[in-house]
mmCIF file of N, CA and C in Angstrom:
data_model
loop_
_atom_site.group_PDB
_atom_site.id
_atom_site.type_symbol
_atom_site.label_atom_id
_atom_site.label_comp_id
_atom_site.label_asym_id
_atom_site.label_seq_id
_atom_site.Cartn_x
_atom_site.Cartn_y
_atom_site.Cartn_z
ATOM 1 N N UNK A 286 79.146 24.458 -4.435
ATOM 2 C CA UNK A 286 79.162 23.833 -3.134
ATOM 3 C C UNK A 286 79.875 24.788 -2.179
ATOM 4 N N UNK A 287 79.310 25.234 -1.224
ATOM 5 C CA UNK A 287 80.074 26.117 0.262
ATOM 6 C C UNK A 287 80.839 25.586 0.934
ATOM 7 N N UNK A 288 81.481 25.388 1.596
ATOM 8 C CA UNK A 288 82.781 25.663 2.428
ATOM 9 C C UNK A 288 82.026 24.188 3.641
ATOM 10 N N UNK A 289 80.920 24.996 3.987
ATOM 11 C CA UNK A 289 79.977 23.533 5.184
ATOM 12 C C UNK A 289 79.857 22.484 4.320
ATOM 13 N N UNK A 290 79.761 22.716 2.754
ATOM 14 C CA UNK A 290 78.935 21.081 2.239
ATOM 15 C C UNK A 290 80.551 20.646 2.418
ATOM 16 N N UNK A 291 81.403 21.586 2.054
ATOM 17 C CA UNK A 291 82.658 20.666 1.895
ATOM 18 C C UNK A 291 83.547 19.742 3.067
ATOM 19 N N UNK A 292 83.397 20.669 4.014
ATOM 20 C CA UNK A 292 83.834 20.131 5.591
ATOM 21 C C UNK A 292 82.869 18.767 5.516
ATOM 22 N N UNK A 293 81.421 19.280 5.436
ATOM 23 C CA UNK A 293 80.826 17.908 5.714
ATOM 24 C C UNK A 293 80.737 16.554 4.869
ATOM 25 N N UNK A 294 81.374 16.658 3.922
ATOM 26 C CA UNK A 294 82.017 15.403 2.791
ATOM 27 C C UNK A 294 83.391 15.307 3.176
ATOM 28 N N UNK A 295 84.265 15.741 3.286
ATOM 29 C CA UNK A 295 85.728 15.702 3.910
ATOM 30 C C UNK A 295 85.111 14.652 5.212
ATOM 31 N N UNK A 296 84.461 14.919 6.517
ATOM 32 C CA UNK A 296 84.107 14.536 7.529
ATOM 33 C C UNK A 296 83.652 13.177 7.016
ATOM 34 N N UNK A 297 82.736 12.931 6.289
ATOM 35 C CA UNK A 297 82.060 12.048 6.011
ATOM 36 C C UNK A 297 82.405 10.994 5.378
ATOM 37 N N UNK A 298 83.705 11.350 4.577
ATOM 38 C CA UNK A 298 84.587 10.405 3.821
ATOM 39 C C UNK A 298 85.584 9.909 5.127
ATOM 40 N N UNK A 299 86.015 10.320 5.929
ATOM 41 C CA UNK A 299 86.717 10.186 7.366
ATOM 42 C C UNK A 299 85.546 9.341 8.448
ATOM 43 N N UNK A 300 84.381 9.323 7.792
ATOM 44 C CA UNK A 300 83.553 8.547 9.018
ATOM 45 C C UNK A 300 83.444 8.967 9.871
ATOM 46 N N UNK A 301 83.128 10.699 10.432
ATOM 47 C CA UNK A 301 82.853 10.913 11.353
ATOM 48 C C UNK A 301 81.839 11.062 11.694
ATOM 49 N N UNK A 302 81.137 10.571 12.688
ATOM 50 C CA UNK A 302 79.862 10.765 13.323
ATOM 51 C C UNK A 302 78.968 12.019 13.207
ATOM 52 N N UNK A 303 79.938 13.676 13.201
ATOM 53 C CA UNK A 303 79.474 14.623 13.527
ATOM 54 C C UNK A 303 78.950 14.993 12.016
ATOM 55 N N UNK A 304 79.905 14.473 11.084
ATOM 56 C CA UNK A 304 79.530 14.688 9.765
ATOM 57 C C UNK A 304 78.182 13.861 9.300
ATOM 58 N N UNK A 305 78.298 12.870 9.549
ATOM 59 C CA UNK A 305 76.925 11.961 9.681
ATOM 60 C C UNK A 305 75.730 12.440 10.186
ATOM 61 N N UNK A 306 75.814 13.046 11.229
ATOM 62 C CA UNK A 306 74.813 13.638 12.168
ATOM 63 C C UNK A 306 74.377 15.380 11.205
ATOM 64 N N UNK A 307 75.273 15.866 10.719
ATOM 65 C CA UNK A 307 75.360 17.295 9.932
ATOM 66 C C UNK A 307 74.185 16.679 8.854
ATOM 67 N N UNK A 308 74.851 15.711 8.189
ATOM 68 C CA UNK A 308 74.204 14.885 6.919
ATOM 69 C C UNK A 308 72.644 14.974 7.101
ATOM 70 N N UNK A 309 72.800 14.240 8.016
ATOM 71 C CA UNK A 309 71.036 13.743 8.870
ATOM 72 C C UNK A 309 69.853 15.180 8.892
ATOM 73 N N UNK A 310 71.129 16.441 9.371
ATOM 74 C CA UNK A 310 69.829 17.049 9.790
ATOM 75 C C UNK A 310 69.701 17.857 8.736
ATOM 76 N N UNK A 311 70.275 17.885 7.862
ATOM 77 C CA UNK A 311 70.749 19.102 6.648
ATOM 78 C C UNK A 311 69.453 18.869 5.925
ATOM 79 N N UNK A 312 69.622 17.090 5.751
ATOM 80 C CA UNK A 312 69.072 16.523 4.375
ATOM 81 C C UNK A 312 68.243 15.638 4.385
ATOM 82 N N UNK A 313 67.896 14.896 5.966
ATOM 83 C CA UNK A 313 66.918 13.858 6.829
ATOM 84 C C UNK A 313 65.422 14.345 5.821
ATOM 85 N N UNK A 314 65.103 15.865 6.606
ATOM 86 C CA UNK A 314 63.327 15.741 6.346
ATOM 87 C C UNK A 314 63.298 15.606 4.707
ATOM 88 N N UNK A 315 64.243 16.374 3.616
ATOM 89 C CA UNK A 315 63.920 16.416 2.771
ATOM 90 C C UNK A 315 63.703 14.770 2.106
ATOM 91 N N UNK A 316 65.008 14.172 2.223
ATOM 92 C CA UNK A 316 65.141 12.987 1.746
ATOM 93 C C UNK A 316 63.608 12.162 2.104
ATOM 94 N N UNK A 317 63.557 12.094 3.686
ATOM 95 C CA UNK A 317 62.270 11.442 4.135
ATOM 96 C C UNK A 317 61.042 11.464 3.154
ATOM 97 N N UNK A 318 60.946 13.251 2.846
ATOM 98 C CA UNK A 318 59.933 13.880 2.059
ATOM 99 C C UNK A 318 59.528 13.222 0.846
ATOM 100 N N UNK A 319 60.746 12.899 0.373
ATOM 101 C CA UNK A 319 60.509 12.761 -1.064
ATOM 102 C C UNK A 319 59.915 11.270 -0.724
ATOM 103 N N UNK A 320 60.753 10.476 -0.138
ATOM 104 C CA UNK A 320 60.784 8.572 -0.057
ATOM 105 C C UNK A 320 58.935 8.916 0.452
ATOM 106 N N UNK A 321 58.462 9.405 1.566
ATOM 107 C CA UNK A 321 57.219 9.102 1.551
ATOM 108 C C UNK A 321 56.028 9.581 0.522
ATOM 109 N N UNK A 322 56.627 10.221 -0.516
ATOM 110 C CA UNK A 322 55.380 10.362 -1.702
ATOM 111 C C UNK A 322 55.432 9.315 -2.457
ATOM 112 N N UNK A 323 56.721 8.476 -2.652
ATOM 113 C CA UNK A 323 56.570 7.310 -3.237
ATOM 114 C C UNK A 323 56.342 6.241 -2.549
ATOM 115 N N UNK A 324 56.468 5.499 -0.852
ATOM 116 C CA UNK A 324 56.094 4.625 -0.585
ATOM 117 C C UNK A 324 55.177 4.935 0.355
ATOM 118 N N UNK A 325 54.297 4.369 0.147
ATOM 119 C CA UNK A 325 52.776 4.516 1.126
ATOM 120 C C UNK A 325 53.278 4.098 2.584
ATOM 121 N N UNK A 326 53.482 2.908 2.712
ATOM 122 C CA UNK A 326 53.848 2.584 4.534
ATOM 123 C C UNK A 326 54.504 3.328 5.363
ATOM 124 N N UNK A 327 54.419 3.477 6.492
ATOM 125 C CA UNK A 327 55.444 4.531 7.069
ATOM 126 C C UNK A 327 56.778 3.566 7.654
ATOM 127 N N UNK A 328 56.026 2.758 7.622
ATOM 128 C CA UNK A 328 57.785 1.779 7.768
ATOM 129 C C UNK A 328 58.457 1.285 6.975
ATOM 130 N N UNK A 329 58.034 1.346 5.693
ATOM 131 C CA UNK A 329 58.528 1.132 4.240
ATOM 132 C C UNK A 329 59.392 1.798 4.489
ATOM 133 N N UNK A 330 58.891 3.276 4.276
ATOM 134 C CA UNK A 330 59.648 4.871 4.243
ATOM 135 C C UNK A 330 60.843 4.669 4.913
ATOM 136 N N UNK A 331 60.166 4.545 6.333
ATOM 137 C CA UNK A 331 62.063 4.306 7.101
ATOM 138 C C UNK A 331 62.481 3.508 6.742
ATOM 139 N N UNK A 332 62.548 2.461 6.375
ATOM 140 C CA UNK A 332 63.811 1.728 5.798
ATOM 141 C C UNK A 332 64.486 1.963 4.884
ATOM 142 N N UNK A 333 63.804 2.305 4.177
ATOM 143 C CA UNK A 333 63.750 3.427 2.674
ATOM 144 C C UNK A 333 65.074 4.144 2.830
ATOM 145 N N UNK A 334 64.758 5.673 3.753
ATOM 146 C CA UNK A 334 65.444 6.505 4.490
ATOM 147 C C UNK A 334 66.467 5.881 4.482
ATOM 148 N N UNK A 335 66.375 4.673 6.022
ATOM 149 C CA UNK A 335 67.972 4.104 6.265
ATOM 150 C C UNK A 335 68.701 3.483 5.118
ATOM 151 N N UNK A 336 68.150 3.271 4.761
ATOM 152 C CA UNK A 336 69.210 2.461 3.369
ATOM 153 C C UNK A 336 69.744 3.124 2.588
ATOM 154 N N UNK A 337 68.883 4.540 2.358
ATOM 155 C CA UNK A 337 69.828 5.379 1.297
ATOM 156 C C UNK A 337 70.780 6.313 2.558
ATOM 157 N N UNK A 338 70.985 6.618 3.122
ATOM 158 C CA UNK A 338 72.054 6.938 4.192
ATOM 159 C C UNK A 338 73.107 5.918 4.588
ATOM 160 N N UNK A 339 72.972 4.609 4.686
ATOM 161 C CA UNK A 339 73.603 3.809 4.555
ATOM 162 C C UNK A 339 74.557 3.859 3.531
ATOM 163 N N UNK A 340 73.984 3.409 2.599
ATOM 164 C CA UNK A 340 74.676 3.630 0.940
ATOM 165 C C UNK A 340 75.545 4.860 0.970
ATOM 166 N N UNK A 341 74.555 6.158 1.098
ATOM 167 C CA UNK A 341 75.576 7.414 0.989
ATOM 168 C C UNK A 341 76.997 7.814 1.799
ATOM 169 N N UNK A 342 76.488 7.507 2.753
ATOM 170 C CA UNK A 342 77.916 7.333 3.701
ATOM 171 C C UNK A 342 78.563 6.008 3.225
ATOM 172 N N UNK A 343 78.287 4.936 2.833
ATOM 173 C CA UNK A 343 79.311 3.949 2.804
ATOM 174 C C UNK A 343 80.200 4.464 1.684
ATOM 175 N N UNK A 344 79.159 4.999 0.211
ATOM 176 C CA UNK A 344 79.916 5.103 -1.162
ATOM 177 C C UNK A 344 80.227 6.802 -0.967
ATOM 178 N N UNK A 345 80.738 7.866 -0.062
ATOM 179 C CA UNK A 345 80.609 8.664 -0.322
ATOM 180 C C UNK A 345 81.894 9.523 -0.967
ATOM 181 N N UNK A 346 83.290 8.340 -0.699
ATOM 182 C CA UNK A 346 83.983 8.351 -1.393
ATOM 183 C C UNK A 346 84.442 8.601 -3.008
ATOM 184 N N UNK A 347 83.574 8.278 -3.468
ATOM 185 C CA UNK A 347 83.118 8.073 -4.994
ATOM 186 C C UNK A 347 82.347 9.509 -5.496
ATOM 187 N N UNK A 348 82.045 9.937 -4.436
ATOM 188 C CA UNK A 348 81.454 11.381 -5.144
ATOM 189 C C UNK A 348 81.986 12.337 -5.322
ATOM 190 N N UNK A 349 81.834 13.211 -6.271
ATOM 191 C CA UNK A 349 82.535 14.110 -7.261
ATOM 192 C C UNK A 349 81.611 15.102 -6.936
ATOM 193 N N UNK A 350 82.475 16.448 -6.143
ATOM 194 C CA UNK A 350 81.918 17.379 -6.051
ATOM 195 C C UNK A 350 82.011 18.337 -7.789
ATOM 196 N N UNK A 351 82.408 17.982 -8.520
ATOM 197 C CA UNK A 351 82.755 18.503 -9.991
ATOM 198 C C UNK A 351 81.389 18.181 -10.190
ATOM 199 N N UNK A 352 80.771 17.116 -10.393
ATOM 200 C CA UNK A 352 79.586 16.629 -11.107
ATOM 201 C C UNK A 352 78.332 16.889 -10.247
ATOM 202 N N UNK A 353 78.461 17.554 -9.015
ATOM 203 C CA UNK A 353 76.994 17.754 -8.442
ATOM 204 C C UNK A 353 76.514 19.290 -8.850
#
């Protein structure tokens, strides 16, 4: 993990917006990418999306940069 993933989990465990927003653009299309090969709707997808960003920022506390 680099020095940016780390600022931006430090940030993100602090709830900051900018870290949130870092999150979004780092990892948005990919994440999107993947959620729309598995759900056909495109509004499935986004909710999809929002919910696992939701989750990640809420639990991001809990993550172990040792184990990624």
């Amino acid at each position: 993990m680099n020095d940016s993933q780390q600022t931006m989990i430090q940030g993100l465990r602090r709830q900051e917006r900018n870290a949130q927003e870092q999150a979004l653009m780092e990892y948005g299309s990919k994440v999107f990418a993947t959620i729309s090969r598995v759900v056909s709707r495109q509004e499935d997808a986004e909710e999809v999306y929002q919910d696992v960003f939701v989750k990640a920022f809420r639990h991001i506390g809990t993550f172990d940069a040792t184990k990624a």
